[in-house]
PDB file of C-alpha atoms in Angstrom:
ATOM      1  CA  UNK A   1      64.082 149.658  42.304  1.00 57.00           C
ATOM      2  CA  UNK A   2      63.184 151.219  45.659  1.00 55.00           C
ATOM      3  CA  UNK A   3      60.752 148.428  46.437  1.00 54.00           C
ATOM      4  CA  UNK A   4      63.397 145.787  45.900  1.00 52.00           C
ATOM      5  CA  UNK A   5      65.790 147.658  48.202  1.00 50.00           C
ATOM      6  CA  UNK A   6      63.166 147.942  50.905  1.00 52.00           C
ATOM      7  CA  UNK A   7      62.336 144.288  50.692  1.00 52.00           C
ATOM      8  CA  UNK A   8      65.933 143.173  50.743  1.00 49.00           C
ATOM      9  CA  UNK A   9      66.751 145.464  53.675  1.00 50.00           C
ATOM     10  CA  UNK A  10      63.713 144.046  55.497  1.00 50.00           C
ATOM     11  CA  UNK A  11      64.911 140.545  54.815  1.00 51.00           C
ATOM     12  CA  UNK A  12      68.387 141.395  56.068  1.00 52.00           C
ATOM     13  CA  UNK A  13      67.332 142.921  59.376  1.00 50.00           C
ATOM     14  CA  UNK A  14      64.962 140.137  60.379  1.00 50.00           C
ATOM     15  CA  UNK A  15      67.522 137.326  60.559  1.00 51.00           C
ATOM     16  CA  UNK A  16      69.844 139.616  62.555  1.00 51.00           C
ATOM     17  CA  UNK A  17      67.274 140.283  65.267  1.00 48.00           C
ATOM     18  CA  UNK A  18      66.437 136.594  65.362  1.00 50.00           C
ATOM     19  CA  UNK A  19      70.112 135.785  65.874  1.00 50.00           C
ATOM     20  CA  UNK A  20      70.395 138.370  68.635  1.00 51.00           C
ATOM     21  CA  UNK A  21      67.352 136.985  70.385  1.00 47.00           C
ATOM     22  CA  UNK A  22      68.657 133.443  70.358  1.00 45.00           C
ATOM     23  CA  UNK A  23      71.952 134.692  71.809  1.00 46.00           C
ATOM     24  CA  UNK A  24      70.277 136.431  74.736  1.00 46.00           C
ATOM     25  CA  UNK A  25      67.676 133.752  75.432  1.00 45.00           C
ATOM     26  CA  UNK A  26      68.743 131.576  78.376  1.00 48.00           C
ATOM     27  CA  UNK A  27      70.042 128.074  77.706  1.00 46.00           C
ATOM     28  CA  UNK A  28      69.056 127.511  74.072  1.00 44.00           C
ATOM     29  CA  UNK A  29      69.522 123.759  74.445  1.00 44.00           C
ATOM     30  CA  UNK A  30      66.677 122.890  72.101  1.00 44.00           C
ATOM     31  CA  UNK A  31      64.698 124.799  69.480  1.00 45.00           C
ATOM     32  CA  UNK A  32      61.688 124.648  71.802  1.00 46.00           C
ATOM     33  CA  UNK A  33      63.417 126.239  74.777  1.00 43.00           C
ATOM     34  CA  UNK A  34      64.741 129.026  72.543  1.00 45.00           C
ATOM     35  CA  UNK A  35      61.203 129.810  71.435  1.00 46.00           C
ATOM     36  CA  UNK A  36      59.341 129.305  74.721  1.00 44.00           C
ATOM     37  CA  UNK A  37      60.989 131.915  76.976  1.00 45.00           C
ATOM     38  CA  UNK A  38      59.925 134.820  74.759  1.00 49.00           C
ATOM     39  CA  UNK A  39      56.243 135.192  75.753  1.00 49.00           C
ATOM     40  CA  UNK A  40      56.744 133.913  79.301  1.00 48.00           C
ATOM     41  CA  UNK A  41      58.741 136.502  81.280  1.00 49.00           C
ATOM     42  CA  UNK A  42      55.835 138.942  81.537  1.00 47.00           C
ATOM     43  CA  UNK A  43      53.501 136.144  82.656  1.00 49.00           C
ATOM     44  CA  UNK A  44      55.960 134.989  85.269  1.00 47.00           C
ATOM     45  CA  UNK A  45      56.951 138.384  86.626  1.00 46.00           C
ATOM     46  CA  UNK A  46      53.576 140.054  86.950  1.00 45.00           C
ATOM     47  CA  UNK A  47      51.966 137.836  89.625  1.00 43.00           C
ATOM     48  CA  UNK A  48      55.137 137.930  91.713  1.00 40.00           C
ATOM     49  CA  UNK A  49      55.248 141.691  91.797  1.00 41.00           C
ATOM     50  CA  UNK A  50      51.628 141.756  92.968  1.00 43.00           C
ATOM     51  CA  UNK A  51      51.970 138.972  95.535  1.00 47.00           C
ATOM     52  CA  UNK A  52      55.372 137.476  96.362  1.00 47.00           C
ATOM     53  CA  UNK A  53      53.647 134.454  97.964  1.00 46.00           C
ATOM     54  CA  UNK A  54      51.320 133.771  95.018  1.00 46.00           C
ATOM     55  CA  UNK A  55      53.184 130.869  93.473  1.00 43.00           C
ATOM     56  CA  UNK A  56      53.584 129.208  96.860  1.00 42.00           C
ATOM     57  CA  UNK A  57      50.146 129.842  98.317  1.00 39.00           C
ATOM     58  CA  UNK A  58      48.371 128.095  95.429  1.00 45.00           C
ATOM     59  CA  UNK A  59      50.160 124.842  96.200  1.00 53.00           C
ATOM     60  CA  UNK A  60      49.939 125.029  99.980  1.00 53.00           C
ATOM     61  CA  UNK A  61      47.401 125.468 102.715  1.00 61.00           C
ATOM     62  CA  UNK A  62      45.048 128.386 103.152  1.00 71.00           C
ATOM     63  CA  UNK A  63      47.526 129.750 105.676  1.00 81.00           C
ATOM     64  CA  UNK A  64      50.107 131.005 103.173  1.00 83.00           C
ATOM     65  CA  UNK A  65      47.443 132.744 101.120  1.00 83.00           C
ATOM     66  CA  UNK A  66      45.964 134.371 104.223  1.00 85.00           C
ATOM     67  CA  UNK A  67      49.374 135.490 105.446  1.00 88.00           C
ATOM     68  CA  UNK A  68      50.171 137.004 102.051  1.00 86.00           C
ATOM     69  CA  UNK A  69      46.922 138.996 102.079  1.00 88.00           C
ATOM     70  CA  UNK A  70      47.576 140.287 105.603  1.00 88.00           C
ATOM     71  CA  UNK A  71      44.766 138.112 106.973  1.00 88.00           C
ATOM     72  CA  UNK A  72      46.837 136.799 109.900  1.00 92.00           C
ATOM     73  CA  UNK A  73      46.966 139.549 112.550  1.00 93.00           C
ATOM     74  CA  UNK A  74      50.440 138.671 113.797  1.00 92.00           C
ATOM     75  CA  UNK A  75      53.904 138.913 112.315  1.00 89.00           C
ATOM     76  CA  UNK A  76      57.305 137.452 113.009  1.00 89.00           C
ATOM     77  CA  UNK A  77      59.751 139.803 114.735  1.00 88.00           C
ATOM     78  CA  UNK A  78      63.366 138.715 114.295  1.00 83.00           C
ATOM     79  CA  UNK A  79      65.330 138.760 117.517  1.00 79.00           C
ATOM     80  CA  UNK A  80      69.073 138.214 117.864  1.00 73.00           C
ATOM     81  CA  UNK A  81      68.530 135.237 120.158  1.00 77.00           C
ATOM     82  CA  UNK A  82      64.847 134.426 119.906  1.00 83.00           C
ATOM     83  CA  UNK A  83      62.116 135.224 117.404  1.00 85.00           C
ATOM     84  CA  UNK A  84      58.774 136.398 118.711  1.00 91.00           C
ATOM     85  CA  UNK A  85      55.343 137.326 117.428  1.00 94.00           C
ATOM     86  CA  UNK A  86      53.965 140.811 117.252  1.00 94.00           C
ATOM     87  CA  UNK A  87      50.166 141.000 117.258  1.00 96.00           C
ATOM     88  CA  UNK A  88      48.559 143.837 115.334  1.00 94.00           C
ATOM     89  CA  UNK A  89      45.783 143.893 117.928  1.00 93.00           C
ATOM     90  CA  UNK A  90      45.534 142.198 121.350  1.00 94.00           C
ATOM     91  CA  UNK A  91      45.085 138.435 120.752  1.00 94.00           C
ATOM     92  CA  UNK A  92      42.115 138.345 123.161  1.00 94.00           C
ATOM     93  CA  UNK A  93      40.194 140.608 120.765  1.00 95.00           C
ATOM     94  CA  UNK A  94      40.810 138.364 117.743  1.00 94.00           C
ATOM     95  CA  UNK A  95      37.936 136.028 116.728  1.00 95.00           C
ATOM     96  CA  UNK A  96      38.982 132.391 117.155  1.00 97.00           C
ATOM     97  CA  UNK A  97      36.815 131.570 114.159  1.00 96.00           C
ATOM     98  CA  UNK A  98      38.552 131.462 111.734  1.00 93.00           C
ATOM     99  CA  UNK A  99      41.985 132.391 113.122  1.00 94.00           C
ATOM    100  CA  UNK A 100      42.558 129.350 115.356  1.00 96.00           C
ATOM    101  CA  UNK A 101      41.582 127.091 112.431  1.00 95.00           C
ATOM    102  CA  UNK A 102      43.841 129.004 110.029  1.00 94.00           C
ATOM    103  CA  UNK A 103      46.796 128.807 112.436  1.00 95.00           C
ATOM    104  CA  UNK A 104      46.178 125.055 112.795  1.00 96.00           C
ATOM    105  CA  UNK A 105      46.222 124.797 108.974  1.00 94.00           C
ATOM    106  CA  UNK A 106      49.569 126.571 109.075  1.00 95.00           C
ATOM    107  CA  UNK A 107      51.106 123.765 111.132  1.00 96.00           C
ATOM    108  CA  UNK A 108      51.431 121.853 107.855  1.00 95.00           C
ATOM    109  CA  UNK A 109      53.606 124.588 106.360  1.00 93.00           C
ATOM    110  CA  UNK A 110      57.270 123.806 105.825  1.00 90.00           C
ATOM    111  CA  UNK A 111      58.530 127.279 104.897  1.00 90.00           C
ATOM    112  CA  UNK A 112      59.707 130.173 107.023  1.00 87.00           C
ATOM    113  CA  UNK A 113      58.090 132.379 108.390  1.00 89.00           C
ATOM    114  CA  UNK A 114      54.819 130.417 108.111  1.00 92.00           C
ATOM    115  CA  UNK A 115      56.044 127.629 110.389  1.00 93.00           C
ATOM    116  CA  UNK A 116      57.031 129.955 113.244  1.00 93.00           C
ATOM    117  CA  UNK A 117      53.940 132.157 112.954  1.00 95.00           C
ATOM    118  CA  UNK A 118      51.544 129.195 112.961  1.00 95.00           C
ATOM    119  CA  UNK A 119      53.192 127.389 115.915  1.00 96.00           C
ATOM    120  CA  UNK A 120      53.599 130.486 118.053  1.00 96.00           C
ATOM    121  CA  UNK A 121      50.259 132.025 117.006  1.00 96.00           C
ATOM    122  CA  UNK A 122      48.308 128.848 117.827  1.00 97.00           C
ATOM    123  CA  UNK A 123      50.025 128.592 121.223  1.00 97.00           C
ATOM    124  CA  UNK A 124      49.559 132.257 122.131  1.00 97.00           C
ATOM    125  CA  UNK A 125      45.940 132.402 120.989  1.00 97.00           C
ATOM    126  CA  UNK A 126      45.111 129.513 123.328  1.00 98.00           C
ATOM    127  CA  UNK A 127      46.588 131.376 126.301  1.00 97.00           C
ATOM    128  CA  UNK A 128      44.136 134.311 126.127  1.00 97.00           C
ATOM    129  CA  UNK A 129      41.485 134.664 128.800  1.00 95.00           C
ATOM    130  CA  UNK A 130      38.363 132.685 127.951  1.00 96.00           C
ATOM    131  CA  UNK A 131      40.214 130.571 125.359  1.00 98.00           C
ATOM    132  CA  UNK A 132      38.358 127.387 126.382  1.00 98.00           C
ATOM    133  CA  UNK A 133      34.929 128.866 125.706  1.00 98.00           C
ATOM    134  CA  UNK A 134      36.097 130.088 122.298  1.00 98.00           C
ATOM    135  CA  UNK A 135      37.943 126.912 121.284  1.00 98.00           C
ATOM    136  CA  UNK A 136      35.420 124.237 122.368  1.00 98.00           C
ATOM    137  CA  UNK A 137      32.751 125.145 119.763  1.00 98.00           C
ATOM    138  CA  UNK A 138      35.446 124.897 117.065  1.00 98.00           C
ATOM    139  CA  UNK A 139      36.559 121.353 117.953  1.00 98.00           C
ATOM    140  CA  UNK A 140      34.490 119.594 115.240  1.00 98.00           C
ATOM    141  CA  UNK A 141      36.311 121.693 112.621  1.00 98.00           C
ATOM    142  CA  UNK A 142      39.651 121.966 114.410  1.00 98.00           C
ATOM    143  CA  UNK A 143      40.254 118.257 115.045  1.00 98.00           C
ATOM    144  CA  UNK A 144      40.255 117.274 111.316  1.00 97.00           C
ATOM    145  CA  UNK A 145      42.841 120.019 110.670  1.00 96.00           C
ATOM    146  CA  UNK A 146      45.078 118.709 113.463  1.00 98.00           C
ATOM    147  CA  UNK A 147      44.514 115.169 112.173  1.00 98.00           C
ATOM    148  CA  UNK A 148      45.919 116.247 108.792  1.00 97.00           C
ATOM    149  CA  UNK A 149      49.094 117.493 110.537  1.00 97.00           C
ATOM    150  CA  UNK A 150      49.364 114.246 112.537  1.00 98.00           C
ATOM    151  CA  UNK A 151      48.897 112.200 109.362  1.00 97.00           C
ATOM    152  CA  UNK A 152      51.612 114.146 107.519  1.00 96.00           C
ATOM    153  CA  UNK A 153      54.679 112.239 106.345  1.00 95.00           C
ATOM    154  CA  UNK A 154      57.010 115.082 107.388  1.00 95.00           C
ATOM    155  CA  UNK A 155      58.347 114.371 110.909  1.00 96.00           C
ATOM    156  CA  UNK A 156      58.462 118.049 111.834  1.00 96.00           C
ATOM    157  CA  UNK A 157      54.856 118.615 110.769  1.00 96.00           C
ATOM    158  CA  UNK A 158      53.784 115.621 112.865  1.00 97.00           C
ATOM    159  CA  UNK A 159      55.725 116.986 115.857  1.00 97.00           C
ATOM    160  CA  UNK A 160      54.037 120.367 115.510  1.00 97.00           C
ATOM    161  CA  UNK A 161      50.613 118.718 115.282  1.00 98.00           C
ATOM    162  CA  UNK A 162      51.341 116.694 118.416  1.00 98.00           C
ATOM    163  CA  UNK A 163      52.435 119.766 120.396  1.00 98.00           C
ATOM    164  CA  UNK A 164      49.351 121.672 119.236  1.00 98.00           C
ATOM    165  CA  UNK A 165      47.094 118.771 120.263  1.00 98.00           C
ATOM    166  CA  UNK A 166      48.553 118.768 123.785  1.00 98.00           C
ATOM    167  CA  UNK A 167      48.187 122.569 124.015  1.00 98.00           C
ATOM    168  CA  UNK A 168      44.567 122.283 122.908  1.00 98.00           C
ATOM    169  CA  UNK A 169      43.878 119.484 125.386  1.00 98.00           C
ATOM    170  CA  UNK A 170      45.266 121.614 128.230  1.00 98.00           C
ATOM    171  CA  UNK A 171      42.741 124.321 127.362  1.00 98.00           C
ATOM    172  CA  UNK A 172      39.597 122.340 126.485  1.00 98.00           C
ATOM    173  CA  UNK A 173      40.091 119.375 128.849  1.00 97.00           C
ATOM    174  CA  UNK A 174      37.442 116.596 128.691  1.00 98.00           C
ATOM    175  CA  UNK A 175      35.691 118.341 125.764  1.00 98.00           C
ATOM    176  CA  UNK A 176      38.351 116.826 123.508  1.00 98.00           C
ATOM    177  CA  UNK A 177      37.437 113.240 124.518  1.00 97.00           C
ATOM    178  CA  UNK A 178      34.537 113.102 122.105  1.00 95.00           C
ATOM    179  CA  UNK A 179      36.900 113.817 119.171  1.00 97.00           C
ATOM    180  CA  UNK A 180      39.979 111.966 120.380  1.00 96.00           C
ATOM    181  CA  UNK A 181      39.339 108.662 118.611  1.00 94.00           C
ATOM    182  CA  UNK A 182      39.773 110.400 115.234  1.00 93.00           C
ATOM    183  CA  UNK A 183      43.370 111.251 116.126  1.00 97.00           C
ATOM    184  CA  UNK A 184      44.553 108.092 117.843  1.00 97.00           C
ATOM    185  CA  UNK A 185      45.214 106.023 114.705  1.00 95.00           C
ATOM    186  CA  UNK A 186      47.878 108.519 113.617  1.00 96.00           C
ATOM    187  CA  UNK A 187      49.400 108.594 117.108  1.00 97.00           C
ATOM    188  CA  UNK A 188      49.389 104.784 117.268  1.00 96.00           C
ATOM    189  CA  UNK A 189      51.284 104.617 113.963  1.00 95.00           C
ATOM    190  CA  UNK A 190      54.032 106.937 115.224  1.00 96.00           C
ATOM    191  CA  UNK A 191      54.228 105.044 118.506  1.00 95.00           C
ATOM    192  CA  UNK A 192      55.853 102.228 116.504  1.00 93.00           C
ATOM    193  CA  UNK A 193      58.622 104.614 115.458  1.00 94.00           C
ATOM    194  CA  UNK A 194      61.543 104.628 117.922  1.00 95.00           C
ATOM    195  CA  UNK A 195      62.116 108.286 117.162  1.00 95.00           C
ATOM    196  CA  UNK A 196      58.640 109.261 118.393  1.00 97.00           C
ATOM    197  CA  UNK A 197      57.774 106.546 120.920  1.00 96.00           C
ATOM    198  CA  UNK A 198      58.622 108.646 123.984  1.00 97.00           C
ATOM    199  CA  UNK A 199      57.179 111.903 122.624  1.00 97.00           C
ATOM    200  CA  UNK A 200      53.855 110.250 121.723  1.00 98.00           C
ATOM    201  CA  UNK A 201      53.667 108.424 125.077  1.00 97.00           C
ATOM    202  CA  UNK A 202      54.172 111.705 126.975  1.00 97.00           C
ATOM    203  CA  UNK A 203      51.547 113.384 124.768  1.00 98.00           C
ATOM    204  CA  UNK A 204      49.020 110.594 125.503  1.00 98.00           C
ATOM    205  CA  UNK A 205      49.708 110.934 129.244  1.00 97.00           C
ATOM    206  CA  UNK A 206      49.116 114.675 128.968  1.00 97.00           C
ATOM    207  CA  UNK A 207      45.844 114.022 127.144  1.00 98.00           C
ATOM    208  CA  UNK A 208      44.801 111.662 129.947  1.00 97.00           C
ATOM    209  CA  UNK A 209      45.674 114.178 132.669  1.00 97.00           C
ATOM    210  CA  UNK A 210      43.636 116.887 130.957  1.00 97.00           C
ATOM    211  CA  UNK A 211      40.774 114.647 129.835  1.00 97.00           C
ATOM    212  CA  UNK A 212      40.200 112.643 132.994  1.00 94.00           C
ATOM    213  CA  UNK A 213      39.292 108.984 133.545  1.00 92.00           C
ATOM    214  CA  UNK A 214      37.174 108.654 130.405  1.00 95.00           C
ATOM    215  CA  UNK A 215      40.244 109.426 128.286  1.00 97.00           C
ATOM    216  CA  UNK A 216      42.015 106.217 129.327  1.00 96.00           C
ATOM    217  CA  UNK A 217      39.277 103.988 127.882  1.00 96.00           C
ATOM    218  CA  UNK A 218      39.261 105.985 124.640  1.00 97.00           C
ATOM    219  CA  UNK A 219      43.045 105.728 124.259  1.00 97.00           C
ATOM    220  CA  UNK A 220      43.075 102.004 125.121  1.00 96.00           C
ATOM    221  CA  UNK A 221      40.371 101.287 122.536  1.00 96.00           C
ATOM    222  CA  UNK A 222      42.823 102.315 119.800  1.00 95.00           C
ATOM    223  CA  UNK A 223      46.163 101.757 121.572  1.00 96.00           C
ATOM    224  CA  UNK A 224      45.699  98.685 123.846  1.00 95.00           C
ATOM    225  CA  UNK A 225      49.312  98.847 125.068  1.00 94.00           C
ATOM    226  CA  UNK A 226      48.816 102.292 126.639  1.00 95.00           C
ATOM    227  CA  UNK A 227      49.603 102.413 130.361  1.00 93.00           C
ATOM    228  CA  UNK A 228      47.522 104.862 132.331  1.00 92.00           C
ATOM    229  CA  UNK A 229      49.315 107.496 134.397  1.00 86.00           C
ATOM    230  CA  UNK A 230      47.007 106.636 137.307  1.00 79.00           C
ATOM    231  CA  UNK A 231      47.835 102.900 137.299  1.00 63.00           C
TER     232      UNK A 231
END
């Protein structure tokens, strides 16, 4: 008799708990969705508690992952009027390799605070004393990263890539000429866009002023309509 009671009580409690579960499970719109959420919450929550950027950094550039790990030695400081960067150590002591490359990678980011940190960090790193000597050896690796920003479909990413290119040109001067042809196709494409025509033209003129006479021939080889500043 006792066995029967035990079994029947076991049978009674199981359906109840199942009913309770289905009530609490979010949006039980199909049998599958009612079943699926059960094992998932722990999987979903654990990585986020360890690294709040984890889900994002896997899908984005190396920059987000580096920032999450504390690998970028500068942080955004919120100001009431203007945001600024705080460097954990003086920027002139930071090795350009890999930081300048990582900051250039970050130009393709579309989320805050990555966008601000990458733009401002790239700009500020290039203003340190001796920046030219540190940046020139990195050009073969840096130019493809900037090219990826210039080839991006997002207008803002392109704009950031263009600004960074001009900043780089100001620092490295004619050393950029050798790599310029790799970037001009993307600039030529945006030159057709009314929205960017003026911005790209000004950028090309800046490149010419920093790169010297040889730059004009390089630009004209890819963008025949370019008018030299000197002419």
